[in-house]
XYZ file of C-alpha atoms in Angstrom:
188
model
C 16.757 15.453 7.872
C 14.301 18.400 7.742
C 10.738 18.544 8.966
C 8.850 17.694 5.528
C 11.465 15.036 4.661
C 10.760 13.185 7.977
C 7.190 13.698 7.863
C 6.567 12.425 4.184
C 9.197 9.809 3.991
C 7.200 7.810 6.688
C 3.878 7.831 4.599
C 4.945 8.246 1.056
C 7.795 8.094 -1.353
C 9.834 11.277 -1.784
C 10.455 11.431 -5.659
C 12.682 14.671 -5.483
C 13.771 17.457 -2.926
C 14.510 21.119 -4.079
C 17.780 22.299 -2.697
C 18.155 26.080 -2.027
C 21.199 27.668 -2.924
C 23.567 29.431 -0.581
C 24.209 32.071 -3.174
C 21.705 34.240 -1.084
C 24.739 35.112 0.822
C 26.118 37.013 -1.989
C 24.188 40.079 -1.237
C 25.352 40.072 2.319
C 28.735 39.558 1.184
C 28.520 42.464 -1.105
C 27.150 44.647 1.562
C 30.140 43.455 3.935
C 32.455 44.450 1.239
C 31.147 47.786 0.759
C 30.674 48.509 4.496
C 34.314 47.317 5.357
C 35.716 49.448 2.541
C 33.883 52.404 3.617
C 35.028 52.002 7.224
C 38.670 51.497 5.926
C 38.585 54.686 3.767
C 37.184 56.614 6.797
C 39.817 55.209 9.154
C 42.911 55.968 6.648
C 41.465 59.477 5.859
C 40.335 60.398 9.253
C 42.303 63.155 10.029
C 41.563 64.877 6.478
C 37.741 64.190 7.011
C 37.738 65.772 10.472
C 39.626 68.723 9.350
C 36.844 69.390 6.732
C 34.364 69.972 9.732
C 36.333 70.997 12.783
C 39.595 72.604 11.403
C 41.685 70.558 13.747
C 44.732 68.262 13.102
C 45.067 65.540 14.281
C 41.483 64.056 14.409
C 39.899 64.522 17.873
C 36.542 62.600 17.358
C 37.567 60.229 14.975
C 40.257 58.452 16.942
C 41.586 54.836 16.644
C 39.525 53.833 19.496
C 36.114 55.281 17.863
C 37.121 53.685 14.585
C 37.584 50.338 16.111
C 34.007 50.670 17.686
C 32.630 51.710 14.266
C 34.423 48.812 12.610
C 33.036 46.268 15.380
C 29.401 47.564 14.831
C 29.896 47.149 11.162
C 31.007 43.459 11.666
C 28.103 42.965 14.147
C 25.646 44.182 11.335
C 27.268 41.938 9.028
C 27.315 38.870 11.077
C 23.771 39.406 12.000
C 22.645 39.656 8.203
C 24.633 36.326 7.617
C 22.773 34.714 10.609
C 19.586 35.957 9.455
C 20.116 34.630 5.878
C 21.322 31.181 7.318
C 18.031 30.943 9.172
C 16.036 31.646 6.184
C 17.871 29.342 4.055
C 17.696 26.438 6.491
C 13.596 27.157 7.035
C 12.887 26.499 3.504
C 11.956 23.097 1.965
C 10.459 21.770 -1.166
C 9.533 18.054 -1.395
C 8.089 16.494 -4.518
C 6.066 13.181 -3.743
C 4.460 10.857 -6.154
C 1.057 12.957 -5.999
C 2.037 16.540 -4.631
C 4.536 19.409 -4.399
C 5.047 20.629 -0.822
C 6.775 23.730 -0.009
C 7.311 25.058 3.691
C 9.042 28.027 4.667
C 9.344 30.083 7.779
C 10.959 29.929 11.164
C 8.648 31.360 13.735
C 5.564 31.884 11.252
C 5.744 28.515 9.319
C 3.751 28.409 6.025
C 3.179 25.203 4.171
C 1.776 25.085 0.635
C 0.465 21.702 -0.873
C -0.109 21.633 -4.571
C -1.556 18.489 -6.028
C 0.217 17.285 -9.048
C -3.236 16.828 -10.703
C -3.777 20.671 -10.437
C -0.459 21.756 -11.881
C -0.718 23.163 -15.454
C 2.950 24.410 -15.986
C 6.285 24.867 -14.252
C 8.096 27.736 -15.326
C 12.060 28.431 -14.501
C 12.972 32.027 -14.092
C 16.731 33.078 -14.193
C 18.743 36.147 -14.571
C 22.113 36.366 -16.084
C 23.695 35.972 -12.626
C 21.488 33.312 -11.523
C 22.466 31.271 -14.729
C 26.101 31.635 -13.921
C 25.679 30.108 -10.455
C 23.163 27.627 -11.541
C 20.196 28.850 -9.496
C 16.673 29.872 -10.411
C 13.036 30.620 -9.378
C 10.341 28.247 -9.936
C 6.868 29.516 -10.935
C 4.191 26.760 -10.461
C 1.039 27.398 -12.383
C -1.841 25.382 -10.925
C -5.730 25.632 -10.691
C -5.252 28.348 -7.837
C -6.012 31.864 -8.455
C -2.089 32.825 -8.511
C 0.790 30.918 -9.462
C 3.310 30.142 -6.804
C 6.720 31.297 -6.796
C 9.706 29.548 -5.136
C 12.939 31.536 -5.166
C 16.498 30.481 -4.828
C 16.355 26.743 -6.028
C 19.586 25.087 -7.337
C 19.261 23.367 -10.456
C 15.804 24.846 -10.890
C 15.534 23.749 -14.472
C 16.181 20.090 -13.446
C 13.575 20.239 -10.639
C 10.815 21.963 -13.018
C 11.446 19.039 -15.638
C 11.203 16.374 -12.811
C 8.029 18.018 -11.610
C 6.344 17.988 -14.855
C 7.464 14.434 -15.560
C 5.841 13.280 -12.303
C 2.602 15.315 -13.127
C 2.424 13.607 -16.430
C 3.248 10.126 -14.920
C 0.494 10.672 -12.465
C -2.103 11.704 -14.856
C -1.173 8.696 -17.192
C -1.617 6.332 -14.047
C -4.976 8.000 -13.243
C -6.119 7.536 -16.793
C -5.143 3.858 -16.915
C -7.004 3.509 -13.707
C -10.129 5.398 -14.770
C -10.020 3.052 -17.950
C -9.575 0.053 -15.883
C -12.621 1.122 -13.691
C -14.662 1.406 -16.753
C -13.823 -1.990 -18.050
C -14.622 -3.700 -14.650
C -18.130 -1.522 -14.742
C -18.955 -3.323 -18.094
C -18.301 -6.769 -17.027
């Protein structure tokens, strides 16, 4: 159970949770494939590549031992990138309660944004072609604040945006009913 879920499930009902997609690893996987392919090409053609610069055959500097270290370094960079992406993915949370949207992000520097449903004007879903294919998107929450708030990499973003707007409408109707009831009580 994540931090927001643990915190808000004790005091209020959680209506929905935003799930962040692991497709953020796609860029890291692409970088890994390119880097691995580049190292493989250099390793295969090391004699010809070194001959261009040193005029010696076989390769003196691009030996198998050196190429193993290059491959190990490339693998280390890719693993570090995957680890960073995993930490970023696990440190994001989005929770919809009965009266607010709470977004929390960060590992060392934590930032929490609370947007009351009463202030939300519109929720927009943004998706490019690749995001539509894999089922993720970005939410743009427009409220009374100066700037809209963008949440990136949400799985089923369209469904979550509809849920937020439905909860906003339900909350506003309940608030109007309470206001009407208070006016009727005041007249009696």
